[in-house]
GROMACS .gro file of C-alpha atoms in nm:
model
  289
    1LEU     CA    1  -5.534  -7.808  11.193
    2HIS     CA    2  -5.242  -8.010  11.335
    3THR     CA    3  -5.371  -8.322  11.158
    4SER     CA    4  -5.405  -8.132  10.829
    5VAL     CA    5  -5.050  -7.993  10.853
    6SER     CA    6  -4.911  -8.337  10.939
    7LEU     CA    7  -5.095  -8.490  10.645
    8GLU     CA    8  -4.961  -8.222  10.414
    9CYS     CA    9  -4.602  -8.274  10.532
   10ASN     CA   10  -4.624  -8.654  10.514
   11GLN     CA   11  -4.784  -8.641  10.171
   12THR     CA   12  -4.519  -8.401  10.041
   13ARG     CA   13  -4.233  -8.618  10.175
   14TYR     CA   14  -4.392  -8.932  10.032
   15ILE     CA   15  -4.437  -8.785   9.683
   16SER     CA   16  -4.092  -8.623   9.681
   17GLY     CA   17  -3.923  -8.947   9.780
   18MET     CA   18  -4.096  -9.152   9.514
   19ILE     CA   19  -4.063  -8.897   9.234
   20ALA     CA   20  -3.693  -8.862   9.311
   21LEU     CA   21  -3.665  -9.226   9.203
   22GLY     CA   22  -3.866  -9.158   8.888
   23ASP     CA   23  -4.158  -9.373   9.003
   24VAL     CA   24  -4.454  -9.138   8.956
   25GLN     CA   25  -4.708  -9.413   8.887
   26PRO     CA   26  -4.618  -9.624   9.196
   27ALA     CA   27  -4.604  -9.307   9.406
   28TRP     CA   28  -4.955  -9.212   9.298
   29ALA     CA   29  -5.092  -9.561   9.355
   30GLY     CA   30  -4.931  -9.574   9.699
   31LEU     CA   31  -5.072  -9.235   9.788
   32LEU     CA   32  -5.424  -9.348   9.696
   33GLN     CA   33  -5.388  -9.649   9.924
   34THR     CA   34  -5.249  -9.443  10.214
   35TYR     CA   35  -5.484  -9.142  10.224
   36SER     CA   36  -5.848  -9.075  10.139
   37HIS     CA   37  -5.912  -8.943   9.788
   38VAL     CA   38  -6.085  -8.633   9.922
   39LYS     CA   39  -5.783  -8.542  10.140
   40ILE     CA   40  -5.543  -8.596   9.851
   41GLU     CA   41  -5.742  -8.364   9.625
   42PHE     CA   42  -5.779  -8.096   9.893
   43VAL     CA   43  -5.416  -8.097  10.009
   44GLY     CA   44  -5.276  -8.131   9.656
   45THR     CA   45  -5.485  -7.843   9.525
   46ASN     CA   46  -5.383  -7.611   9.809
   47LEU     CA   47  -5.015  -7.707   9.781
   48LEU     CA   48  -5.032  -7.624   9.413
   49GLN     CA   49  -5.176  -7.281   9.489
   50LEU     CA   50  -4.886  -7.213   9.725
   51LEU     CA   51  -4.634  -7.310   9.457
   52THR     CA   52  -4.793  -7.158   9.145
   53PHE     CA   53  -4.972  -6.852   9.284
   54TYR     CA   54  -4.826  -6.728   9.611
   55LEU     CA   55  -4.462  -6.808   9.530
   56PRO     CA   56  -4.469  -6.628   9.189
   57CYS     CA   57  -4.647  -6.334   9.358
   58ILE     CA   58  -4.367  -6.306   9.613
   59ILE     CA   59  -4.108  -6.316   9.335
   60TYR     CA   60  -4.282  -6.045   9.129
   61ILE     CA   61  -4.333  -5.820   9.433
   62SER     CA   62  -3.968  -5.866   9.538
   63LEU     CA   63  -3.816  -5.770   9.202
   64PRO     CA   64  -3.817  -5.388   9.257
   65TYR     CA   65  -3.632  -5.434   9.587
   66LEU     CA   66  -3.389  -5.709   9.486
   67PHE     CA   67  -3.320  -5.600   9.128
   68PRO     CA   68  -3.438  -5.238   9.093
   69SER     CA   69  -3.268  -5.166   8.760
   70PHE     CA   70  -3.394  -5.485   8.600
   71SER     CA   71  -3.743  -5.422   8.741
   72SER     CA   72  -3.765  -5.062   8.614
   73ARG     CA   73  -3.660  -5.170   8.264
   74HIS     CA   74  -3.943  -5.421   8.242
   75LYS     CA   75  -4.223  -5.247   8.433
   76ILE     CA   76  -4.506  -5.157   8.198
   77GLN     CA   77  -4.652  -4.868   8.398
   78PRO     CA   78  -4.456  -4.580   8.558
   79LYS     CA   79  -4.321  -4.583   8.912
   80ASP     CA   80  -4.575  -4.330   9.045
   81LYS     CA   81  -4.859  -4.572   8.964
   82GLN     CA   82  -4.710  -4.868   9.151
   83PRO     CA   83  -4.888  -4.987   9.469
   84SER     CA   84  -4.759  -4.884   9.811
   85TRP     CA   85  -4.674  -5.127  10.091
   86ASP     CA   86  -5.005  -5.040  10.260
   87GLN     CA   87  -5.189  -5.136   9.942
   88ILE     CA   88  -4.988  -5.458   9.913
   89ARG     CA   89  -5.072  -5.553  10.274
   90HIS     CA   90  -5.439  -5.475  10.218
   91CYS     CA   91  -5.438  -5.676   9.895
   92THR     CA   92  -5.277  -5.970  10.075
   93SER     CA   93  -5.552  -5.973  10.339
   94ILE     CA   94  -5.827  -5.978  10.074
   95VAL     CA   95  -5.653  -6.251   9.873
   96LEU     CA   96  -5.611  -6.468  10.183
   97ARG     CA   97  -5.978  -6.411  10.269
   98ASN     CA   98  -6.077  -6.527   9.920
   99HIS     CA   99  -5.852  -6.833   9.946
  100LEU     CA  100  -6.013  -6.917  10.280
  101LEU     CA  101  -6.356  -6.873  10.119
  102THR     CA  102  -6.289  -7.114   9.832
  103SER     CA  103  -6.119  -7.366  10.061
  104THR     CA  104  -6.415  -7.354  10.302
  105LEU     CA  105  -6.660  -7.410  10.017
  106GLN     CA  106  -6.446  -7.702   9.900
  107ILE     CA  107  -6.459  -7.857  10.248
  108ILE     CA  108  -6.837  -7.809  10.268
  109ILE     CA  109  -6.887  -7.978   9.929
  110PHE     CA  110  -6.659  -8.266  10.032
  111SER     CA  111  -6.849  -8.311  10.359
  112ILE     CA  112  -7.179  -8.330  10.169
  113THR     CA  113  -7.072  -8.555   9.880
  114ASN     CA  114  -6.795  -8.747  10.060
  115ARG     CA  115  -6.620  -8.802   9.727
  116PRO     CA  116  -6.355  -8.621   9.522
  117SER     CA  117  -6.447  -8.381   9.243
  118TYR     CA  118  -6.218  -8.536   8.982
  119ASN     CA  119  -6.118  -8.877   8.851
  120MET     CA  120  -5.879  -9.038   9.101
  121ASP     CA  121  -5.789  -9.355   8.907
  122ALA     CA  122  -5.468  -9.526   9.012
  123THR     CA  123  -5.361  -9.536   8.646
  124LEU     CA  124  -5.238  -9.196   8.532
  125PRO     CA  125  -5.374  -9.060   8.203
  126SER     CA  126  -5.159  -9.074   7.891
  127LEU     CA  127  -4.995  -8.757   7.764
  128ALA     CA  128  -5.235  -8.750   7.468
  129VAL     CA  129  -5.540  -8.767   7.697
  130MET     CA  130  -5.397  -8.502   7.929
  131CYS     CA  131  -5.331  -8.268   7.635
  132ARG     CA  132  -5.680  -8.323   7.492
  133ASP     CA  133  -5.851  -8.255   7.826
  134PHE     CA  134  -5.622  -7.959   7.894
  135VAL     CA  135  -5.717  -7.793   7.564
  136LEU     CA  136  -6.089  -7.854   7.621
  137MET     CA  137  -6.069  -7.710   7.973
  138TYR     CA  138  -5.880  -7.408   7.842
  139ILE     CA  139  -6.146  -7.337   7.579
  140ALA     CA  140  -6.424  -7.379   7.838
  141ARG     CA  141  -6.241  -7.148   8.078
  142GLU     CA  142  -6.190  -6.882   7.810
  143ILE     CA  143  -6.560  -6.883   7.721
  144SER     CA  144  -6.694  -6.886   8.077
  145PHE     CA  145  -6.446  -6.629   8.209
  146TYR     CA  146  -6.508  -6.389   7.921
  147TYR     CA  147  -6.884  -6.382   7.967
  148ALA     CA  148  -6.861  -6.375   8.347
  149HIS     CA  149  -6.620  -6.082   8.320
  150ARG     CA  150  -6.841  -5.897   8.074
  151LEU     CA  151  -7.140  -5.956   8.303
  152LEU     CA  152  -6.949  -5.807   8.598
  153HIS     CA  153  -6.899  -5.492   8.392
  154HIS     CA  154  -7.275  -5.444   8.361
  155LYS     CA  155  -7.377  -5.107   8.501
  156LEU     CA  156  -7.593  -5.276   8.767
  157LEU     CA  157  -7.317  -5.508   8.891
  158TYR     CA  158  -6.991  -5.323   8.835
  159PRO     CA  159  -7.010  -5.063   9.118
  160HIS     CA  160  -7.109  -5.326   9.375
  161ILE     CA  161  -6.881  -5.617   9.279
  162HIS     CA  162  -6.618  -5.577   9.007
  163LYS     CA  163  -6.511  -5.225   9.101
  164VAL     CA  164  -6.315  -5.381   9.389
  165HIS     CA  165  -6.076  -5.551   9.145
  166HIS     CA  166  -6.035  -5.233   8.939
  167LYS     CA  167  -5.900  -5.037   9.235
  168PHE     CA  168  -5.559  -5.145   9.103
  169THR     CA  169  -5.521  -4.942   8.783
  170ALA     CA  170  -5.161  -5.065   8.771
  171PRO     CA  171  -5.204  -5.437   8.842
  172MET     CA  172  -4.963  -5.651   9.039
  173ALA     CA  173  -4.952  -6.030   9.050
  174LEU     CA  174  -5.123  -6.062   9.389
  175ALA     CA  175  -5.413  -5.846   9.269
  176ALA     CA  176  -5.520  -6.128   9.036
  177GLN     CA  177  -5.736  -6.254   9.324
  178TYR     CA  178  -5.810  -5.915   9.480
  179ALA     CA  179  -6.184  -5.935   9.429
  180HIS     CA  180  -6.529  -5.927   9.581
  181PRO     CA  181  -6.629  -6.272   9.719
  182ILE     CA  182  -6.896  -6.310   9.448
  183GLU     CA  183  -6.641  -6.238   9.176
  184GLN     CA  184  -6.393  -6.476   9.338
  185ILE     CA  185  -6.644  -6.757   9.298
  186ILE     CA  186  -6.810  -6.690   8.961
  187ALA     CA  187  -6.515  -6.541   8.767
  188ASN     CA  188  -6.196  -6.664   8.936
  189ALA     CA  189  -6.283  -7.010   9.067
  190LEU     CA  190  -6.568  -7.165   8.867
  191PRO     CA  191  -6.423  -7.111   8.515
  192VAL     CA  192  -6.111  -7.301   8.627
  193ILE     CA  193  -6.254  -7.584   8.837
  194LEU     CA  194  -6.595  -7.652   8.679
  195PRO     CA  195  -6.493  -7.768   8.327
  196GLY     CA  196  -6.274  -8.046   8.465
  197GLN     CA  197  -6.544  -8.157   8.708
  198ILE     CA  198  -6.804  -8.176   8.431
  199MET     CA  199  -6.561  -8.366   8.204
  200LYS     CA  200  -6.451  -8.594   8.493
  201VAL     CA  201  -6.085  -8.545   8.403
  202HIS     CA  202  -5.810  -8.710   8.605
  203VAL     CA  203  -5.701  -8.497   8.901
  204PHE     CA  204  -5.346  -8.488   8.760
  205THR     CA  205  -5.482  -8.319   8.447
  206PHE     CA  206  -5.678  -8.073   8.660
  207TRP     CA  207  -5.369  -7.996   8.869
  208ALA     CA  208  -5.168  -7.930   8.551
  209PHE     CA  209  -5.442  -7.699   8.425
  210LEU     CA  210  -5.473  -7.524   8.761
  211ALA     CA  211  -5.096  -7.466   8.772
  212TRP     CA  212  -5.103  -7.316   8.423
  213SER     CA  213  -5.405  -7.097   8.504
  214LEU     CA  214  -5.245  -6.960   8.822
  215LEU     CA  215  -4.909  -6.898   8.657
  216GLU     CA  216  -5.089  -6.728   8.368
  217THR     CA  217  -5.296  -6.500   8.590
  218THR     CA  218  -4.994  -6.396   8.800
  219ALA     CA  219  -4.803  -6.318   8.479
  220THR     CA  220  -5.090  -6.118   8.324
  221HIS     CA  221  -5.135  -5.916   8.645
  222SER     CA  222  -4.761  -5.883   8.718
  223GLY     CA  223  -4.718  -5.547   8.547
  224TYR     CA  224  -4.401  -5.671   8.373
  225ASP     CA  225  -4.342  -5.715   8.001
  226PHE     CA  226  -4.219  -6.074   8.043
  227PHE     CA  227  -4.341  -6.366   7.830
  228SER     CA  228  -4.382  -6.165   7.509
  229GLY     CA  229  -4.561  -5.884   7.691
  230MET     CA  230  -4.840  -6.107   7.824
  231ALA     CA  231  -4.928  -5.855   8.095
  232ARG     CA  232  -4.983  -5.572   7.843
  233HIS     CA  233  -5.309  -5.735   7.735
  234HIS     CA  234  -5.465  -5.718   8.082
  235ASP     CA  235  -5.299  -5.389   8.175
  236LYS     CA  236  -5.491  -5.240   7.884
  237HIS     CA  237  -5.816  -5.366   8.038
  238HIS     CA  238  -5.735  -5.197   8.370
  239GLU     CA  239  -5.649  -4.882   8.180
  240THR     CA  240  -5.955  -4.866   7.951
  241PHE     CA  241  -6.216  -5.078   8.137
  242ILE     CA  242  -6.388  -5.158   7.805
  243LYS     CA  243  -6.135  -5.377   7.620
  244ASN     CA  244  -5.960  -5.712   7.667
  245PHE     CA  245  -6.212  -5.892   7.885
  246GLY     CA  246  -6.080  -6.239   7.805
  247GLY     CA  247  -5.755  -6.428   7.857
  248CYS     CA  248  -5.415  -6.328   7.726
  249PHE     CA  249  -5.474  -6.486   7.382
  250GLY     CA  250  -5.787  -6.278   7.326
  251LEU     CA  251  -5.995  -6.547   7.152
  252LEU     CA  252  -6.335  -6.416   7.263
  253ASP     CA  253  -6.222  -6.053   7.246
  254ARG     CA  254  -6.149  -6.100   6.877
  255MET     CA  255  -6.489  -6.258   6.823
  256HIS     CA  256  -6.679  -5.978   6.998
  257GLY     CA  257  -6.467  -5.683   6.887
  258THR     CA  258  -6.342  -5.601   7.236
  259LEU     CA  259  -5.974  -5.661   7.165
  260ALA     CA  260  -5.777  -5.341   7.226
  261ALA     CA  261  -5.634  -5.222   6.897
  262PRO     CA  262  -5.570  -4.882   6.733
  263SER     CA  263  -5.853  -4.924   6.483
  264SER     CA  264  -6.165  -4.715   6.433
  265GLN     CA  265  -6.382  -5.026   6.415
  266GLN     CA  266  -6.323  -5.098   6.784
  267LYS     CA  267  -6.411  -4.755   6.921
  268ARG     CA  268  -6.781  -4.839   6.956
  269LEU     CA  269  -6.858  -4.955   7.310
  270ALA     CA  270  -7.074  -5.257   7.390
  271PRO     CA  271  -7.393  -5.134   7.563
  272LEU     CA  272  -7.359  -5.352   7.870
  273VAL     CA  273  -7.012  -5.223   7.960
  274VAL     CA  274  -6.942  -4.956   8.219
  275ALA     CA  275  -6.703  -4.706   8.063
  276SER     CA  276  -6.490  -4.634   8.369
  277ASP     CA  277  -6.481  -4.566   8.739
  278ASP     CA  278  -6.460  -4.194   8.665
  279ALA     CA  279  -6.783  -4.209   8.464
  280HIS     CA  280  -6.960  -4.401   8.741
  281ASP     CA  281  -6.836  -4.166   9.014
  282ALA     CA  282  -6.932  -3.861   8.810
  283LYS     CA  283  -7.284  -3.999   8.767
  284LYS     CA  284  -7.316  -4.052   9.144
  285LYS     CA  285  -7.202  -3.694   9.213
  286THR     CA  286  -7.455  -3.558   8.962
  287LYS     CA  287  -7.738  -3.749   9.131
  288ALA     CA  288  -7.626  -3.631   9.475
  289ALA     CA  289  -7.624  -3.272   9.360
   0.00000   0.00000   0.00000
């Protein structure tokens, strides 16, 4: 642990010093010569999660206490639905457990393969290549997340796995990764990390995509109407359970007719979807009786 922390601190100081001079390419090349590629990927990925997931979560959670008037004006759901401090603490423990799970799996894979998961070339990709790979990863993530999410709403899987995430009917940023371990892997982690690994993108491109994905998921779970009301899309899913399964742009939801909209055409429910927690609980009570 001490070695890992020292590596993280040294790596951060090294990168900061070089980037301050505007020498990103030499900084990257020097980093590759100084540390193993596997350590760079592991430490860089976890640092990015601290900066683009945990830090935004802290900011969102702090808003009602630091700027109560501003927060109340922009909160989507009413005050009586907001999570208590006990719920926030519980959520934090589950999120940290899931982070530990994915990090442990990453270490196990590294120990078996002894090589990084992404392209670690000393030459950084051009902006055009980064943009192309970013778009392809985004499309792959949208498709894989949508179908994984729909699958988790199947009546055989929902009560045992995905119901954990739906305990927050009024989502908060930290609850983006409040999930069953199986869901954490197949719906939260794999749709983000697997496309880039299959495409063998440069790790810089993956880090850019990871940062965007984490910032997006904290925003969509934040419960605030920032960024053109991005969170309203996912809030509607937590409210209805049967709409808005995909990302904030709703590409797959439009294709499959699961985009929440006040139209009669979208009132028919897909057969594999569980209607709600209330329906599931009512069914259990009926069987018990």
